[in-house]
Amino acid sequence: MTSNDFRIERNVELSEETKAIAEIELRETPERVREALERLKELLKENKDLHFGEDDELLTIFLRPCKWYPESAVALMRRVAEFKRDNASLLDGLLPEHEKVAFLEHKVVNVLKGRDDKGRRVLIVSVGGTWDPKKVTADQLFKMFYLIHEAAMLEPESQVRGTVVLMDFHNMGWSQTMGLTPAFSKRLLTFIQDALPLRLKEVHFVKEPMIFNVVWKMFKPLIREKLKTRIFFHGSKMSSLHKHIQPTHLPSDYGGELDAIDYSAADWYPVINDVLPHIQNWNSYGFVKKT
């Protein structure tokens, strides 16, 4: 395992295959990109209550998931600003170092080293028996998601191909069930559905026990149709998961052909820390601060 396994693929040109996907799925052409960037800069000048950077890298983060429609991108920026305002107690000034212990010592969040067979990043969330909610609260869990998304949004390939979340409930008990509070559920689903500037392609639930139904009853009413069509339940049937992610790109933990996972968020922590300037800038974005 080399440090090269753990890196953010920032400032890289899209592969030819990804360019083709971007054109088909996102309407992305050089001319449309140029026009959309110019128009979004104009819109930001008109929306004087919003404060966001105007560099092309940042604007592209918002334009790609909105298929290069500038009006949709500024609406997404506004929703991001609203989410940051409404969750300021958790997100104000959030830096990787604030959750360093959770990243280094607890195996609750991880990202697969390689991409899946469709070129997507795969985030693994282990909220079964390995998660101790007394040591890593649901609020901390959310902060870790948030920090990871701040890094992932910088990858052009991920902006186009999207991301996948794999929720692992192996050995989930009452303490984990009670740890996933209604407030956490509402915050997470508002974030995913309203304020996530990434293409979330699929959410896979695996190894969920009977007790999981308690959690699902809390989540279900908050899930809108678009997300509902992207959620899949597999239980212990890894062959069901393999219909969405090829076993050639999965570790043996999930019936795949790759080696079992022998790394954790501790290996990703330095990578997230490497994009600290971007995270600090992101902390300053949102509604203009009233003086």
Coordinates of C-alpha atoms in Angstrom, one line a residue:
M1 CA 0.0 0.0 0.0
T2 CA 1.5 3.3 -1.1
S3 CA 0.6 6.9 -0.2
N4 CA -0.4 7.1 -3.9
D5 CA -3.4 5.0 -3.0
F6 CA -4.7 7.9 -0.9
R7 CA -4.9 11.2 -2.8
I8 CA -7.3 13.7 -4.1
E9 CA -7.2 13.8 -7.9
R10 CA -7.5 17.6 -8.2
N11 CA -6.7 19.8 -11.2
V12 CA -6.6 16.9 -13.6
E13 CA -8.1 16.9 -17.1
L14 CA -11.1 14.7 -17.6
S15 CA -10.3 11.4 -19.4
E16 CA -11.7 11.1 -22.9
E17 CA -14.4 8.6 -21.7
T18 CA -15.4 11.0 -18.9
K19 CA -15.6 13.9 -21.3
A20 CA -18.0 11.9 -23.4
I21 CA -20.1 11.2 -20.2
A22 CA -20.0 14.8 -19.3
E23 CA -21.3 15.9 -22.7
I24 CA -24.1 13.3 -22.7
E25 CA -25.3 13.5 -19.1
L26 CA -24.3 17.1 -18.2
R27 CA -24.5 19.0 -21.5
E28 CA -20.8 19.8 -21.1
T29 CA -19.1 21.4 -24.1
P30 CA -16.3 24.0 -24.2
E31 CA -18.6 26.7 -25.4
R32 CA -21.4 25.9 -22.8
V33 CA -18.8 25.8 -20.0
R34 CA -17.4 29.3 -21.0
E35 CA -20.9 30.8 -21.2
A36 CA -22.1 29.3 -18.0
L37 CA -19.0 30.4 -16.0
E38 CA -19.5 34.0 -17.3
R39 CA -23.2 34.0 -16.5
L40 CA -22.7 32.6 -13.0
K41 CA -20.2 35.3 -12.2
E42 CA -22.8 37.9 -13.3
L43 CA -25.5 36.2 -11.2
L44 CA -23.2 36.3 -8.1
K45 CA -22.8 40.0 -8.5
E46 CA -26.6 40.4 -8.6
N47 CA -27.1 38.1 -5.5
K48 CA -25.4 40.5 -3.2
D49 CA -26.4 38.6 -0.1
L50 CA -24.2 35.6 -1.2
H51 CA -20.5 35.3 -0.7
F52 CA -18.7 32.7 -2.8
G53 CA -15.3 32.7 -4.6
E54 CA -15.4 33.4 -8.3
D55 CA -12.5 31.1 -9.5
D56 CA -13.5 28.7 -12.2
E57 CA -12.6 25.6 -10.1
L58 CA -15.2 26.6 -7.4
L59 CA -17.9 27.6 -9.9
T60 CA -17.5 24.4 -11.8
I61 CA -18.2 22.5 -8.5
F62 CA -21.7 24.0 -8.5
L63 CA -22.3 24.0 -12.3
R64 CA -21.5 20.4 -13.0
P65 CA -24.2 18.8 -10.8
C66 CA -26.6 21.5 -12.2
K67 CA -25.8 20.4 -15.8
W68 CA -24.2 23.8 -16.5
Y69 CA -27.4 25.8 -15.9
P70 CA -26.1 29.0 -14.1
E71 CA -29.5 29.8 -12.5
S72 CA -29.7 26.3 -11.0
A73 CA -26.1 26.6 -9.8
V74 CA -26.8 29.9 -8.0
A75 CA -29.9 28.3 -6.5
L76 CA -27.7 25.4 -5.2
M77 CA -25.3 28.0 -3.8
R78 CA -28.2 29.6 -1.9
R79 CA -29.3 26.2 -0.5
V80 CA -25.7 25.5 0.6
A81 CA -25.6 29.0 2.3
E82 CA -29.0 28.2 4.0
F83 CA -27.7 24.8 5.2
K84 CA -24.5 26.3 6.6
R85 CA -26.5 29.0 8.4
D86 CA -29.1 26.5 9.8
N87 CA -26.3 24.2 11.0
A88 CA -23.8 26.8 12.1
S89 CA -23.4 25.2 15.5
L90 CA -21.8 22.2 13.9
L91 CA -20.2 23.6 10.7
D92 CA -18.9 27.1 11.6
G93 CA -15.1 27.0 11.3
L94 CA -15.0 23.2 11.0
L95 CA -11.5 21.9 10.3
P96 CA -10.1 18.4 9.9
E97 CA -8.1 18.8 13.2
H98 CA -11.4 19.2 15.1
E99 CA -12.3 15.5 14.3
K100 CA -8.8 14.2 14.2
V101 CA -9.4 11.6 16.9
A102 CA -12.5 10.3 15.2
F103 CA -10.6 10.0 11.9
L104 CA -7.5 8.4 13.4
E105 CA -8.9 6.1 16.1
H106 CA -12.4 5.0 15.1
K107 CA -13.3 3.0 12.0
V108 CA -16.7 4.4 11.2
V109 CA -16.0 6.2 7.9
N110 CA -13.8 5.1 5.0
V111 CA -13.3 5.6 1.3
L112 CA -12.3 2.8 -1.0
K113 CA -8.8 3.3 -2.4
G114 CA -9.8 2.8 -6.0
R115 CA -12.9 3.8 -7.9
D116 CA -15.7 1.4 -8.8
D117 CA -16.2 -0.1 -12.3
K118 CA -18.1 3.1 -13.3
G119 CA -15.3 5.3 -12.1
R120 CA -17.1 6.5 -9.0
R121 CA -15.8 7.1 -5.5
V122 CA -17.3 4.8 -2.9
L123 CA -17.8 6.1 0.7
I124 CA -18.2 3.3 3.3
V125 CA -20.1 4.2 6.5
S126 CA -19.9 1.5 9.2
V127 CA -22.7 2.2 11.7
G128 CA -22.9 -1.4 13.0
G129 CA -21.0 -3.0 15.9
T130 CA -17.7 -1.1 15.2
W131 CA -19.4 2.2 15.9
D132 CA -19.5 3.4 19.5
P133 CA -21.9 6.4 19.6
K134 CA -20.5 7.3 23.0
K135 CA -17.0 7.9 21.5
V136 CA -18.1 9.2 18.1
T137 CA -21.5 10.9 18.3
A138 CA -23.9 11.2 15.4
D139 CA -22.9 14.9 15.2
Q140 CA -19.3 13.9 14.8
L141 CA -20.2 11.4 12.2
F142 CA -21.9 14.1 10.2
K143 CA -18.9 16.4 10.5
M144 CA -16.7 13.6 9.1
F145 CA -19.1 13.2 6.1
Y146 CA -19.0 17.0 5.6
L147 CA -15.2 17.2 5.6
I148 CA -14.9 14.2 3.2
H149 CA -17.4 15.9 0.8
E150 CA -15.3 19.1 0.9
A151 CA -12.4 17.1 -0.4
A152 CA -14.3 14.9 -2.9
M153 CA -15.9 17.9 -4.6
L154 CA -12.5 19.0 -5.8
E155 CA -12.1 15.9 -8.1
P156 CA -13.2 16.6 -11.7
E157 CA -13.7 12.8 -12.3
S158 CA -16.0 12.6 -9.2
Q159 CA -17.9 15.7 -10.3
V160 CA -18.9 14.0 -13.5
R161 CA -19.1 10.3 -12.6
G162 CA -20.6 10.9 -9.2
T163 CA -20.2 9.1 -5.8
V164 CA -21.7 6.0 -4.1
V165 CA -22.4 5.5 -0.4
L166 CA -22.3 2.0 1.1
M167 CA -23.9 1.9 4.6
D168 CA -22.7 -1.2 6.5
F169 CA -24.9 -2.2 9.5
H170 CA -23.1 -5.4 10.4
N171 CA -23.7 -6.2 14.1
M172 CA -25.9 -3.1 14.7
G173 CA -27.4 -3.1 18.2
W174 CA -29.6 -0.8 20.3
S175 CA -26.8 1.6 21.1
Q176 CA -26.1 2.3 17.4
T177 CA -29.9 2.5 16.7
M178 CA -30.4 5.1 19.4
G179 CA -27.2 6.9 18.3
L180 CA -28.9 7.7 14.9
T181 CA -31.1 10.4 16.3
P182 CA -34.0 12.1 14.4
A183 CA -32.0 15.3 14.4
F184 CA -29.1 13.5 12.6
S185 CA -31.5 11.8 10.1
K186 CA -33.1 15.2 9.2
R187 CA -29.8 17.0 8.9
L188 CA -28.2 14.2 6.8
L189 CA -31.1 14.0 4.4
T190 CA -31.5 17.8 4.1
F191 CA -27.8 17.9 3.3
I192 CA -27.9 15.1 0.7
Q193 CA -31.1 16.3 -1.0
D194 CA -30.6 20.1 -0.9
A195 CA -27.0 21.1 -0.2
L196 CA -24.7 18.5 -1.7
P197 CA -22.8 19.8 -4.7
L198 CA -21.9 16.3 -5.9
R199 CA -23.8 13.7 -7.9
L200 CA -24.9 11.0 -5.4
K201 CA -25.6 8.1 -7.8
E202 CA -26.5 5.3 -5.4
V203 CA -26.9 4.5 -1.6
H204 CA -26.4 0.8 -0.7
F205 CA -27.5 -0.7 2.6
V206 CA -25.8 -3.9 3.5
K207 CA -25.8 -6.4 6.4
E208 CA -28.8 -4.6 8.0
P209 CA -30.4 -6.6 10.9
M210 CA -34.0 -6.6 11.9
I211 CA -33.4 -3.7 14.3
F212 CA -32.6 -1.6 11.2
N213 CA -36.3 -1.2 10.6
V214 CA -36.5 1.2 13.6
V215 CA -33.9 3.5 11.8
W216 CA -35.6 3.2 8.4
K217 CA -39.0 4.2 9.8
M218 CA -37.3 7.5 10.9
F219 CA -35.5 8.1 7.6
K220 CA -38.2 7.0 5.1
P221 CA -40.7 10.0 5.5
L222 CA -37.8 12.4 4.8
I223 CA -36.7 10.8 1.6
R224 CA -37.9 12.4 -1.7
E225 CA -38.7 10.5 -4.9
K226 CA -35.4 11.2 -6.6
L227 CA -33.3 9.8 -3.7
K228 CA -35.7 7.0 -3.1
T229 CA -35.0 5.5 -6.6
R230 CA -31.3 5.5 -5.8
I231 CA -31.5 3.5 -2.5
F232 CA -30.9 -0.2 -2.5
F233 CA -31.2 -2.9 0.2
H234 CA -29.1 -6.0 0.1
G235 CA -29.0 -7.5 3.5
S236 CA -26.3 -10.3 3.5
K237 CA -26.8 -10.9 -0.3
M238 CA -23.6 -9.5 -1.8
S239 CA -24.7 -10.9 -5.2
S240 CA -27.4 -8.2 -5.0
L241 CA -24.8 -5.5 -4.4
H242 CA -22.7 -6.8 -7.3
K243 CA -25.5 -5.9 -9.7
H244 CA -24.6 -2.3 -9.1
I245 CA -20.8 -2.5 -8.3
Q246 CA -18.8 -5.2 -10.0
P247 CA -17.0 -7.6 -7.5
T248 CA -13.7 -6.9 -9.4
H249 CA -13.8 -3.4 -7.8
L250 CA -15.0 -4.5 -4.3
P251 CA -13.0 -5.8 -1.3
S252 CA -13.7 -9.3 0.0
D253 CA -15.6 -7.7 2.9
Y254 CA -18.4 -7.2 0.4
G255 CA -17.9 -10.5 -1.6
G256 CA -15.5 -8.8 -3.9
E257 CA -12.3 -10.0 -5.6
L258 CA -10.0 -7.3 -4.0
D259 CA -8.1 -7.8 -0.7
A260 CA -10.0 -7.2 2.5
I261 CA -9.9 -3.6 3.7
D262 CA -6.8 -3.0 5.7
Y263 CA -6.9 0.8 5.8
S264 CA -9.2 3.3 7.4
A265 CA -10.1 7.0 7.7
A266 CA -6.7 7.4 9.4
D267 CA -5.1 6.9 6.0
W268 CA -7.4 9.5 4.4
Y269 CA -7.0 12.1 7.2
P270 CA -3.7 13.5 5.8
V271 CA -5.3 13.8 2.3
I272 CA -8.2 15.8 3.7
N273 CA -5.7 17.9 5.7
D274 CA -3.8 18.6 2.4
V275 CA -6.8 20.6 1.0
L276 CA -7.0 22.8 4.2
P277 CA -6.9 26.1 2.2
H278 CA -10.0 25.0 0.3
I279 CA -11.7 23.9 3.5
Q280 CA -10.9 27.3 5.1
N281 CA -12.3 29.1 2.0
W282 CA -15.4 26.9 2.1
N283 CA -15.9 27.9 5.7
S284 CA -16.1 31.6 4.6
Y285 CA -18.7 31.0 1.9
G286 CA -22.5 31.4 2.4
F287 CA -24.5 34.4 3.2
V288 CA -22.6 37.7 3.6
K289 CA -22.0 38.3 7.3
K290 CA -23.9 41.2 8.6
T291 CA -21.6 43.8 10.3

